[in-house]
Amino acid sequence: MSGEVVMARGLTRVYQEEAVPVHALRGVDFSLSSSEFVSLSGPSGSGKSTLLNIVGGLDRQDEGIIELDGEELAPLSEGDLAALRLRKIGFVFQAYNLVPVLSALENVEFILQLQGVGSAERKERAGEALKSLGLSELQDRRPGEMSGGQQQRVAIARAIVTNPVLLLADEPSANLDSETTKELMELLRNLNETQGMTIITATHDPMVMGYAKRQVHLRDGTVERDEVVTD
Amino acid sequence: MSEIALGQKEQNFANRTKADSSSILLRLVQISWRNVWRNRRRTLLTAGGIIFAVWLLVFMRSFQGGVFAQMADISARAMPGHAQIQHPLYEEEPQVEHTVRESLAESRLLQTGRFDFVSSRVQGSAILSVGDKSTGGFVLGLEPKVEAQWSGLARNIKTGAYLAADGEAVIGEALARNLGAKLGDDLVILGTAKNGGIAAHAATIVGIFRSGSTELDRTLVQIPVGDFREAWSMEAEEAHMVVGVSTALLDSEEGIQIARNDPGEGVDLNHLAWQDLLPDVVQLTEMKDVSTNFMFYFICIIVVFSVVNAFMMLIYERTNEMGVLLALGMRPHQLLIQFQVEAFLISSLGLVLGFGLTAITVWPLMEYGMTLPQELLESYPPDMVAMFPERLHPTFNWEAMRTATVTILLGVQVAALIPSLRIFGMRPIEAIRAEN
Amino acid sequence: MSANLAFQLSFRNILRHRRRNAMLFAAVAVAVLGSSLSMGLVRGWQYDMLDGVVGNLTGHIKVHAPGYLDDPGIQRGFELASDYQPDVPSEDLMGWAPRISVPAVILSERETRGIQLVGINPSAESISFLDKVVIDGENLSGPGDGRMIIGKELARQLKTRVGLRLVIMTQGSDGLTRERGFRIAGTYDAEGTGLEKAYVFSGLQTIQSLLDTENVTEVSIRLNEEPKKLSIQALLVDFFIGLEVMNWEELNPQAAGLYLFTDSIIYIFFFFIMGALIFGLVNTLIASVMERTKEFGMLRALGMNRRTIVLEVVIESVLIMTFGMIFGLVLAYFSFLGLEDGLNLGVWAEGLESFGMRAVLYPIMRVDDFVTIALMSLFMGVLASYWPAKRATRITPLEAMRG
Ligand SMILES: Nc1ncnc2c1ncn2[C@@H]1O[C@H](COP(=O)(O)OP(=O)(O)OP(=O)(O)O)[C@@H](O)[C@H]1O
Ligand SMILES: [Mg+2]
């Protein structure tokens, strides 16, 4: 195995829902090795989210092949896909979407619980994940009692606590001010550099793009540019 | 990674999931509990309908149950008694020769240890005359000393007094009117004796009663049993029925068992409980229960629709949250469990508060009783109202409580299930993006 | 202007959440259906009871000689001109019947029963229960018929049957006892056994000659419309000078009380059923207000006044009620059509009888009842919106921006 986390060949995705079919992806080739930090960019409607969703096992391509961690996704059932997401992928969404009735610690623990991790190990790992993001103080607060940036950090803790092979973040900064965005991106870069976490973000935000080490630029459902950033 | 290694990994994963499934269940319960608490207002409003339905059913049934039990008791005490033993044919063919032996029948009732008053009766129809006026009527020979102690009729003497000695008679108010009779008048009774001859008896009217029953008031004459036997040429031990009355209000099931209990001494006798003697009271009770149930089930349907509606709102509001959880790998059935637990918590709350409210409203009435408002009295048949006691005491109806519990629990779970099924068709991406 | 805007907003908001509002419509419809059904059944019972009381030889109005009620004998009879016609406008009069009704004794070989002997003109009895009973054997042929018809239950008790002769004893106008054999022309089967045990009928002229009199003891008058009883009673009082002219309510005050009480039962049913509904309605309205915190806050910031906001919530509630109600009333209408053949309560026949009810209940649909339900439902809608509307007015632009 080459350490390829994502391997996509000729991905197409057509939305038939409207009267006119929408070609969200028109043959995307894309691969990603372990420990890469990629930023998907491109104008609105260019297919960033669609690609991210297919990579994350949330959506299915119409044509082409997608492999995650060496495993082809197309034959998997919905249940298998869910299990795969639970084990291998960490998600960070635009609106941080924590379970409002659970505390920060419980939110992070919950995902481990879904994985079937025992209670003692769960507590320890969740506590550690929060600590690594500087959230130990806040672990007993509920989402309603935290700022947006704090909530987004808890969401990241929730995403990484399972040691996923891939972390996906679609517009992670959309609801954050630039100061908070900066803190958040530092955090992601830190994760990438110290723990070798493989990360893909999709964004319009130049500041977010700036942190990635590779830029994949989409336009009209195709890869327009794919370049490694050298600072 | 080889196929085998992957397989093993899956296996481990499966084992761990199984081992920890109770912990995830507890977490789901916790989340449900907190959601129920977080949306207190909605929880209470949803539970409100349940509280109302439960209260309505249990309170009404307790109230009616108590009133009807009392009414049945009063009706039993008015005339027929709590139990009777008759000749097996007498009920169908009330002929003068269909008699039971007094001592045998009395000992059977006394044997049960439940009847405080036991006495014999003989009865038959006759022509009644006062002066030159005559009419047909019904003569009941009884033991005045015993019946005076319990008979409601003995207490409803409008003018004069109840029977005390041989040669006396008490008659109904309408009968007295038809005969133009006053206290002290001589009443001549002519019937057909056991031997086929004429049964003739003259008695002094010492009392006029108003029983509340138009039929009794129009036709009934009571005389001492001895006078009747003599006039109808019957023997001393012969009775058409032996009547048992208990000072305690008989629980309906128990009463029916005691009364119908046949010790089987080889003599075939007809044992009748008050339920047999007062079929109209029993039916009226059933009918009231049915109409209360009818209303309860209607209200349950309304509650079910309200719960469906409440869960639609709840699921709608949590679409984003659910989308994220599904994206993270939570399974739809786990979310379903969460909603089912929420439904259970809401219905339990409604049931507990409903029973609390019922207890608070029923218990004082059970303790102190209540007087019925005049308008309500008028909705009951006049015959029965005449026999109503001054204070009515409801009895807590456990059966209604069981019905309410089962119906509400099932109804609410199903109601919550209907909108929850949407989860299975939910696409995480769309759910996350849904705006609300 | 603002009402129009509020209406538009409410209407769109209901449409926006049509699935969950459909549930609410269903709940309202079930509540309205339940109320209408119970109202129709109770009305049916009420009419039935009235019919029973009025048809039970009473009529809407009855004329007696003074003292007859206390001493019901032929001595308390009165003379009725042979060409008598009640002085009542013919469109109001269903019919009238002169009768003699006296207590009597009926004797079979071994049994004796006290009964009420009633002399009738059979063709005039279309106004009483006799018109509806099933008769085994023959009915009386006219006022001169010398046979009798007796109740089925009485026949059973006396162990007799059609065609046999029984002796009836009663008191003549001179106070002396008369006896006469009557052949049974037929037995009648009334609802329950009360009437069957009490009344024995024969021809009016036969009874008059038995009692040696030209008099009758009562004239029973039945009207087409019950509410006219008072004015017509007044007319009759002027005609029957010296006699007692009473309406059914005076003759049977208990039944009259029950009749009135029935009206309140209808409202009790309504409020019980609607009580359960109101929780669901308030629940939805509040949610709908809370969901629109932003919208309301924004509208307030744009200068919409509180009244319009209150109006919007009230209109939403009333609209939901109206939709559900229309649906419920349509359902109720079809249920009534389905119940046209009556609801059979035969299982509880004996118990019902003591309540003056028949075994088959015919629900009665009255337009004014439907209107009452509709108006009360709308009122409930306004009532239910009180709290949510109050909550909506408390939303400030500030709160909305934070939320
Ligand atoms: N569920 C859907 N149904 C129909 N069309 C869709 C759907 N999702 C996406 N599309 C269309 O597919 C195209 C790609 O959408 P996608 O969300 O991937 O774009 P994006 O690059 O993420 O845009 P943005 O920067 O605005 O998030 C767009 O034209 C969009 O309208
Ligand atoms: Mg996007």
Short mmCIF file of N, CA and C in Angstrom, two decimals, chain B residues 41-42 44-46 48-49 52 55-56 60 92-97 125-127 132-137 177-178 190 192-194 215 218-219 279-280 283-284 286-288 290-291 294-295 298-299 301-303 305-306 308-310 312-313 316-317 375-376 378-382 384 422, chain C residues 16-17 19-21 23-24 26-27 30-31 33-34 37-38 69-72 103-105 107 109-116 156 159 169 171 175 177 197-198 254 257-258 261 269 271-273 275-277 279-280 282-284 286-287 290-291 347-352 354-355 357 387 391:
data_model
loop_
_atom_site.label_atom_id
_atom_site.label_comp_id
_atom_site.label_asym_id
_atom_site.label_seq_id
_atom_site.Cartn_x
_atom_site.Cartn_y
_atom_site.Cartn_z
N ARG B 41 -41.65 23.33 28.18
CA ARG B 41 -42.97 23.85 27.85
C ARG B 41 -43.70 22.89 26.91
N ARG B 42 -42.96 22.44 25.89
CA ARG B 42 -43.60 21.51 24.96
C ARG B 42 -43.95 20.20 25.64
N LEU B 44 -44.69 19.69 28.70
CA LEU B 44 -45.86 19.85 29.56
C LEU B 44 -47.13 19.99 28.74
N LEU B 45 -47.04 20.70 27.62
CA LEU B 45 -48.25 20.87 26.81
C LEU B 45 -48.66 19.55 26.18
N THR B 46 -47.67 18.76 25.76
CA THR B 46 -48.01 17.45 25.20
C THR B 46 -48.57 16.56 26.29
N GLY B 48 -50.02 17.58 28.81
CA GLY B 48 -51.30 18.15 29.25
C GLY B 48 -52.49 17.41 28.68
N GLY B 49 -52.43 17.13 27.39
CA GLY B 49 -53.53 16.39 26.77
C GLY B 49 -53.67 15.02 27.41
N PHE B 52 -55.19 15.27 30.85
CA PHE B 52 -56.62 15.51 30.72
C PHE B 52 -57.38 14.22 30.42
N TRP B 55 -57.29 11.85 33.46
CA TRP B 55 -58.17 12.35 34.52
C TRP B 55 -59.61 12.07 34.16
N LEU B 56 -59.94 12.39 32.92
CA LEU B 56 -61.32 12.23 32.50
C LEU B 56 -61.78 10.79 32.70
N MET B 60 -64.02 10.02 35.98
CA MET B 60 -65.42 9.75 35.64
C MET B 60 -65.81 8.33 36.01
N GLU B 92 -89.30 -18.11 36.42
CA GLU B 92 -89.99 -18.19 35.13
C GLU B 92 -91.50 -18.29 35.31
N GLU B 93 -91.91 -19.11 36.26
CA GLU B 93 -93.34 -19.31 36.48
C GLU B 93 -93.67 -19.01 37.94
N PRO B 94 -93.99 -17.78 38.22
CA PRO B 94 -94.23 -17.43 39.62
C PRO B 94 -95.59 -17.93 40.13
N GLN B 95 -95.68 -19.24 40.31
CA GLN B 95 -96.95 -19.80 40.79
C GLN B 95 -96.88 -20.06 42.28
N VAL B 96 -98.01 -20.01 42.87
CA VAL B 96 -98.06 -20.03 44.33
C VAL B 96 -97.46 -21.33 44.91
N GLU B 97 -97.53 -22.42 44.14
CA GLU B 97 -97.02 -23.69 44.70
C GLU B 97 -95.51 -23.88 44.53
N SER B 125 -100.68 -12.18 43.26
CA SER B 125 -101.53 -11.08 42.85
C SER B 125 -102.92 -11.26 43.42
N ALA B 126 -103.67 -10.16 43.52
CA ALA B 126 -104.98 -10.22 44.16
C ALA B 126 -105.83 -9.04 43.73
N ILE B 127 -107.10 -9.16 43.97
CA ILE B 127 -107.98 -8.01 43.80
C ILE B 127 -108.02 -7.30 45.14
N ASP B 132 -116.28 0.43 48.12
CA ASP B 132 -116.79 -0.15 46.89
C ASP B 132 -115.83 0.01 45.73
N LYS B 133 -114.60 0.44 46.01
CA LYS B 133 -113.62 0.56 44.92
C LYS B 133 -112.67 -0.63 44.93
N SER B 134 -112.35 -1.12 43.73
CA SER B 134 -111.44 -2.26 43.64
C SER B 134 -110.40 -2.02 42.56
N THR B 135 -109.30 -2.67 42.71
CA THR B 135 -108.32 -2.69 41.64
C THR B 135 -107.47 -3.94 41.80
N GLY B 136 -106.63 -4.20 40.81
CA GLY B 136 -105.74 -5.35 40.93
C GLY B 136 -104.45 -4.92 41.57
N GLY B 137 -103.81 -5.84 42.27
CA GLY B 137 -102.56 -5.46 42.90
C GLY B 137 -101.71 -6.68 43.21
N ARG B 177 -104.56 6.09 46.15
CA ARG B 177 -105.33 7.08 45.41
C ARG B 177 -106.38 6.39 44.56
N ASN B 178 -105.98 5.33 43.87
CA ASN B 178 -106.93 4.61 43.02
C ASN B 178 -108.07 4.01 43.84
N LEU B 190 -108.44 -10.31 47.77
CA LEU B 190 -108.99 -11.56 47.25
C LEU B 190 -108.03 -12.13 46.21
N THR B 192 -106.14 -16.11 44.59
CA THR B 192 -106.38 -17.53 44.38
C THR B 192 -105.42 -18.32 45.27
N ALA B 193 -105.98 -19.10 46.18
CA ALA B 193 -105.15 -19.81 47.17
C ALA B 193 -104.41 -20.96 46.53
N LYS B 194 -103.50 -21.54 47.33
CA LYS B 194 -102.67 -22.63 46.83
C LYS B 194 -103.53 -23.81 46.42
N GLU B 215 -94.46 1.67 39.43
CA GLU B 215 -95.15 0.40 39.39
C GLU B 215 -95.45 -0.11 40.80
N ARG B 218 -98.16 1.82 42.48
CA ARG B 218 -99.49 1.61 41.89
C ARG B 218 -100.08 0.26 42.28
N THR B 219 -99.20 -0.72 42.62
CA THR B 219 -99.73 -2.07 42.77
C THR B 219 -99.44 -2.76 44.10
N PRO B 279 -81.22 -6.23 36.90
CA PRO B 279 -80.49 -6.17 35.62
C PRO B 279 -80.41 -4.75 35.05
N ASP B 280 -81.43 -3.93 35.30
CA ASP B 280 -81.40 -2.59 34.71
C ASP B 280 -80.28 -1.74 35.31
N GLN B 283 -77.03 -2.87 33.73
CA GLN B 283 -76.91 -2.41 32.35
C GLN B 283 -76.64 -0.91 32.27
N LEU B 284 -77.29 -0.18 33.16
CA LEU B 284 -77.09 1.26 33.17
C LEU B 284 -75.63 1.57 33.47
N GLU B 286 -73.06 -0.39 32.88
CA GLU B 286 -72.27 -0.73 31.70
C GLU B 286 -72.37 0.36 30.65
N MET B 287 -73.60 0.87 30.47
CA MET B 287 -73.78 1.84 29.41
C MET B 287 -73.03 3.13 29.72
N LYS B 288 -73.08 3.55 30.97
CA LYS B 288 -72.35 4.76 31.36
C LYS B 288 -70.86 4.55 31.14
N VAL B 290 -69.52 2.59 28.99
CA VAL B 290 -69.25 2.60 27.55
C VAL B 290 -69.21 4.03 27.03
N SER B 291 -70.11 4.87 27.49
CA SER B 291 -70.11 6.24 26.95
C SER B 291 -68.89 6.99 27.45
N PHE B 294 -66.06 5.73 25.33
CA PHE B 294 -66.20 6.32 24.00
C PHE B 294 -65.53 7.69 23.97
N MET B 295 -65.83 8.48 24.97
CA MET B 295 -65.25 9.82 25.03
C MET B 295 -63.75 9.73 25.23
N PHE B 298 -62.01 8.83 22.03
CA PHE B 298 -62.01 9.99 21.15
C PHE B 298 -60.90 10.95 21.55
N ILE B 299 -60.81 11.18 22.85
CA ILE B 299 -59.78 12.10 23.33
C ILE B 299 -58.40 11.51 23.07
N ILE B 301 -57.57 9.69 20.54
CA ILE B 301 -57.24 9.93 19.13
C ILE B 301 -56.71 11.35 18.98
N ILE B 302 -57.37 12.28 19.64
CA ILE B 302 -56.92 13.68 19.58
C ILE B 302 -55.51 13.79 20.16
N VAL B 303 -55.28 13.12 21.28
CA VAL B 303 -53.96 13.16 21.90
C VAL B 303 -52.92 12.57 20.95
N PHE B 305 -52.97 12.44 17.68
CA PHE B 305 -52.66 13.41 16.62
C PHE B 305 -51.78 14.53 17.17
N SER B 306 -52.06 14.98 18.38
CA SER B 306 -51.24 16.06 18.95
C SER B 306 -49.81 15.59 19.15
N VAL B 308 -48.27 13.18 17.43
CA VAL B 308 -47.66 13.09 16.10
C VAL B 308 -47.17 14.47 15.70
N ASN B 309 -48.05 15.43 15.88
CA ASN B 309 -47.74 16.81 15.54
C ASN B 309 -46.54 17.32 16.34
N ALA B 310 -46.53 17.03 17.64
CA ALA B 310 -45.43 17.50 18.49
C ALA B 310 -44.11 16.87 18.04
N MET B 312 -43.43 15.81 15.05
CA MET B 312 -43.04 16.39 13.77
C MET B 312 -42.27 17.68 14.00
N MET B 313 -42.76 18.49 14.95
CA MET B 313 -42.07 19.75 15.24
C MET B 313 -40.69 19.47 15.79
N TYR B 316 -38.39 18.12 13.16
CA TYR B 316 -38.08 19.22 12.27
C TYR B 316 -37.00 20.11 12.87
N GLU B 317 -37.19 20.46 14.14
CA GLU B 317 -36.23 21.34 14.79
C GLU B 317 -34.85 20.71 14.90
N GLU B 375 -79.28 19.45 39.01
CA GLU B 375 -79.44 19.22 37.57
C GLU B 375 -78.97 17.82 37.20
N LEU B 376 -77.90 17.38 37.87
CA LEU B 376 -77.36 16.07 37.56
C LEU B 376 -78.35 15.00 38.01
N GLU B 378 -81.38 15.15 38.04
CA GLU B 378 -82.51 15.07 37.13
C GLU B 378 -82.19 14.24 35.89
N SER B 379 -80.88 13.99 35.67
CA SER B 379 -80.54 13.17 34.51
C SER B 379 -80.67 11.69 34.83
N TYR B 380 -80.88 11.35 36.08
CA TYR B 380 -81.08 9.96 36.43
C TYR B 380 -82.57 9.67 36.51
N PRO B 381 -82.94 8.40 36.32
CA PRO B 381 -84.36 8.09 36.40
C PRO B 381 -84.90 8.45 37.78
N PRO B 382 -86.07 9.02 37.80
CA PRO B 382 -86.67 9.45 39.07
C PRO B 382 -86.71 8.32 40.10
N MET B 384 -84.63 6.10 40.64
CA MET B 384 -83.34 5.91 41.30
C MET B 384 -83.00 7.11 42.17
N ARG B 422 -39.36 8.93 9.30
CA ARG B 422 -38.69 9.77 8.32
C ARG B 422 -37.18 9.64 8.40
N ARG C 16 -46.58 26.57 4.93
CA ARG C 16 -45.19 26.21 5.03
C ARG C 16 -45.01 24.93 5.83
N HIS C 17 -45.80 24.78 6.89
CA HIS C 17 -45.70 23.58 7.71
C HIS C 17 -46.91 22.70 7.49
N ARG C 19 -47.40 19.68 6.63
CA ARG C 19 -47.49 18.31 7.14
C ARG C 19 -47.87 18.26 8.60
N ARG C 20 -47.18 19.06 9.40
CA ARG C 20 -47.54 19.00 10.82
C ARG C 20 -48.88 19.68 11.07
N ASN C 21 -49.20 20.69 10.28
CA ASN C 21 -50.51 21.31 10.46
C ASN C 21 -51.62 20.35 10.04
N MET C 23 -51.69 17.32 10.77
CA MET C 23 -51.97 16.56 12.00
C MET C 23 -52.93 17.33 12.89
N LEU C 24 -52.67 18.63 12.95
CA LEU C 24 -53.51 19.48 13.79
C LEU C 24 -54.92 19.54 13.23
N ALA C 26 -56.29 17.26 11.54
CA ALA C 26 -56.89 15.96 11.84
C ALA C 26 -57.40 15.95 13.27
N ALA C 27 -56.58 16.47 14.20
CA ALA C 27 -57.00 16.49 15.60
C ALA C 27 -58.26 17.34 15.76
N VAL C 30 -61.18 15.45 14.32
CA VAL C 30 -61.67 14.38 15.20
C VAL C 30 -62.45 14.98 16.36
N ALA C 31 -61.95 16.08 16.89
CA ALA C 31 -62.65 16.71 18.01
C ALA C 31 -64.03 17.20 17.58
N LEU C 33 -65.73 16.13 15.02
CA LEU C 33 -66.53 14.94 14.73
C LEU C 33 -67.08 14.36 16.02
N GLY C 34 -66.20 14.21 17.01
CA GLY C 34 -66.63 13.65 18.29
C GLY C 34 -67.71 14.50 18.93
N LEU C 37 -70.92 14.14 16.89
CA LEU C 37 -71.55 12.84 17.07
C LEU C 37 -72.23 12.75 18.42
N SER C 38 -71.49 13.15 19.47
CA SER C 38 -72.12 13.03 20.78
C SER C 38 -73.30 13.98 20.87
N LEU C 69 -106.41 13.65 38.40
CA LEU C 69 -105.04 13.19 38.65
C LEU C 69 -104.92 12.57 40.04
N ASP C 70 -105.72 13.06 41.02
CA ASP C 70 -105.65 12.49 42.36
C ASP C 70 -106.58 11.30 42.52
N ASP C 71 -107.63 11.27 41.76
CA ASP C 71 -108.61 10.19 41.90
C ASP C 71 -109.06 9.79 40.52
N PRO C 72 -108.23 8.99 39.84
CA PRO C 72 -108.48 8.73 38.43
C PRO C 72 -109.61 7.74 38.19
N PRO C 103 -108.54 2.80 36.37
CA PRO C 103 -107.88 1.62 36.92
C PRO C 103 -108.83 0.43 36.89
N ALA C 104 -108.28 -0.76 36.68
CA ALA C 104 -109.14 -1.93 36.60
C ALA C 104 -108.34 -3.16 36.99
N VAL C 105 -109.04 -4.27 37.14
CA VAL C 105 -108.39 -5.54 37.45
C VAL C 105 -108.64 -6.48 36.30
N LEU C 107 -108.46 -10.49 35.20
CA LEU C 107 -108.35 -11.80 35.82
C LEU C 107 -108.27 -12.89 34.77
N GLU C 109 -107.60 -17.29 34.60
CA GLU C 109 -108.05 -18.38 35.44
C GLU C 109 -107.40 -18.36 36.80
N ARG C 110 -106.05 -18.12 36.81
CA ARG C 110 -105.35 -18.22 38.08
C ARG C 110 -104.67 -16.93 38.48
N GLU C 111 -104.57 -15.99 37.57
CA GLU C 111 -103.81 -14.78 37.87
C GLU C 111 -104.69 -13.55 37.88
N THR C 112 -104.22 -12.56 38.62
CA THR C 112 -104.94 -11.29 38.72
C THR C 112 -103.91 -10.19 38.54
N ARG C 113 -104.25 -9.18 37.78
CA ARG C 113 -103.32 -8.06 37.65
C ARG C 113 -104.10 -6.75 37.70
N GLY C 114 -103.44 -5.74 38.30
CA GLY C 114 -104.03 -4.42 38.25
C GLY C 114 -103.56 -3.72 37.00
N ILE C 115 -104.48 -3.14 36.26
CA ILE C 115 -104.10 -2.48 35.01
C ILE C 115 -104.83 -1.16 34.86
N GLN C 116 -104.48 -0.45 33.82
CA GLN C 116 -105.20 0.77 33.46
C GLN C 116 -106.02 0.40 32.22
N ARG C 156 -98.15 -12.76 28.76
CA ARG C 156 -97.25 -13.81 29.24
C ARG C 156 -97.51 -14.09 30.72
N LYS C 159 -100.58 -15.87 31.27
CA LYS C 159 -100.59 -17.14 30.54
C LYS C 159 -101.80 -17.23 29.62
N MET C 169 -112.52 -6.20 35.68
CA MET C 169 -113.38 -5.64 36.73
C MET C 169 -113.01 -4.19 36.91
N GLN C 171 -114.81 0.01 38.14
CA GLN C 171 -115.88 0.68 38.84
C GLN C 171 -116.67 1.55 37.87
N GLY C 175 -120.33 4.05 40.86
CA GLY C 175 -119.51 3.62 41.98
C GLY C 175 -119.57 2.13 42.22
N THR C 177 -119.13 -1.95 41.16
CA THR C 177 -118.17 -2.71 40.37
C THR C 177 -118.85 -3.35 39.16
N LYS C 197 -97.27 -3.93 30.55
CA LYS C 197 -97.88 -4.43 31.80
C LYS C 197 -99.02 -3.53 32.26
N ALA C 198 -98.97 -2.25 31.86
CA ALA C 198 -99.90 -1.31 32.48
C ALA C 198 -101.20 -1.10 31.69
N GLN C 254 -90.48 15.68 35.89
CA GLN C 254 -89.17 15.03 35.92
C GLN C 254 -88.57 14.90 34.52
N GLY C 257 -87.40 18.19 33.33
CA GLY C 257 -86.11 18.57 33.91
C GLY C 257 -84.98 17.88 33.18
N LEU C 258 -85.19 16.60 32.91
CA LEU C 258 -84.18 15.81 32.21
C LEU C 258 -83.96 16.37 30.80
N PHE C 261 -81.84 19.35 31.08
CA PHE C 261 -80.48 19.02 31.48
C PHE C 261 -79.66 18.51 30.30
N PHE C 269 -69.91 17.55 26.98
CA PHE C 269 -69.19 16.72 26.00
C PHE C 269 -68.25 17.58 25.19
N PHE C 271 -66.88 20.50 25.79
CA PHE C 271 -65.72 21.06 26.47
C PHE C 271 -64.72 19.99 26.87
N PHE C 272 -65.19 18.80 27.18
CA PHE C 272 -64.26 17.71 27.46
C PHE C 272 -63.39 17.43 26.24
N ILE C 273 -64.05 17.28 25.11
CA ILE C 273 -63.31 16.90 23.91
C ILE C 273 -62.39 18.03 23.46
N GLY C 275 -61.21 20.34 25.31
CA GLY C 275 -60.18 20.54 26.33
C GLY C 275 -58.91 19.80 25.96
N ALA C 276 -59.10 18.57 25.47
CA ALA C 276 -57.94 17.76 25.11
C ALA C 276 -57.22 18.37 23.90
N LEU C 277 -58.01 18.94 23.03
CA LEU C 277 -57.45 19.48 21.79
C LEU C 277 -56.58 20.71 22.04
N PHE C 279 -54.54 21.68 24.18
CA PHE C 279 -53.11 21.51 24.51
C PHE C 279 -52.27 21.41 23.24
N GLY C 280 -52.75 20.57 22.32
CA GLY C 280 -52.01 20.38 21.08
C GLY C 280 -51.94 21.66 20.28
N VAL C 282 -52.15 24.85 21.40
CA VAL C 282 -51.25 25.82 22.03
C VAL C 282 -49.80 25.42 21.75
N ASN C 283 -49.55 24.12 21.87
CA ASN C 283 -48.22 23.59 21.62
C ASN C 283 -47.69 24.02 20.25
N THR C 284 -48.50 23.80 19.24
CA THR C 284 -48.08 24.12 17.89
C THR C 284 -47.92 25.62 17.69
N ILE C 286 -47.23 27.88 19.88
CA ILE C 286 -46.03 28.38 20.56
C ILE C 286 -44.80 28.04 19.73
N ALA C 287 -44.75 26.78 19.26
CA ALA C 287 -43.59 26.37 18.45
C ALA C 287 -43.49 27.26 17.23
N MET C 290 -42.08 30.53 18.27
CA MET C 290 -40.66 30.47 18.62
C MET C 290 -39.79 30.28 17.37
N GLU C 291 -40.28 29.47 16.45
CA GLU C 291 -39.52 29.26 15.21
C GLU C 291 -39.33 30.57 14.46
N VAL C 347 -78.22 -4.23 23.56
CA VAL C 347 -77.60 -4.95 24.68
C VAL C 347 -78.00 -4.34 26.02
N TRP C 348 -78.18 -3.03 26.00
CA TRP C 348 -78.47 -2.35 27.26
C TRP C 348 -79.94 -1.94 27.36
N ALA C 349 -80.78 -2.65 26.63
CA ALA C 349 -82.16 -2.21 26.49
C ALA C 349 -82.83 -1.93 27.83
N GLU C 350 -82.67 -2.84 28.79
CA GLU C 350 -83.39 -2.67 30.06
C GLU C 350 -82.92 -1.44 30.81
N GLY C 351 -81.59 -1.27 30.83
CA GLY C 351 -81.04 -0.12 31.52
C GLY C 351 -81.47 1.17 30.85
N LEU C 352 -81.49 1.16 29.54
CA LEU C 352 -81.87 2.35 28.79
C LEU C 352 -83.32 2.71 29.06
N SER C 354 -85.01 2.41 31.66
CA SER C 354 -85.25 3.15 32.90
C SER C 354 -84.81 4.60 32.75
N PHE C 355 -84.08 4.89 31.68
CA PHE C 355 -83.69 6.26 31.37
C PHE C 355 -84.64 6.86 30.34
N MET C 357 -85.11 5.63 27.35
CA MET C 357 -84.53 5.56 26.03
C MET C 357 -84.96 4.29 25.32
N TRP C 387 -52.06 32.75 24.81
CA TRP C 387 -50.72 32.62 25.38
C TRP C 387 -49.63 32.77 24.30
N ARG C 391 -46.73 35.60 24.02
CA ARG C 391 -45.31 35.28 23.90
C ARG C 391 -44.71 36.02 22.70
#
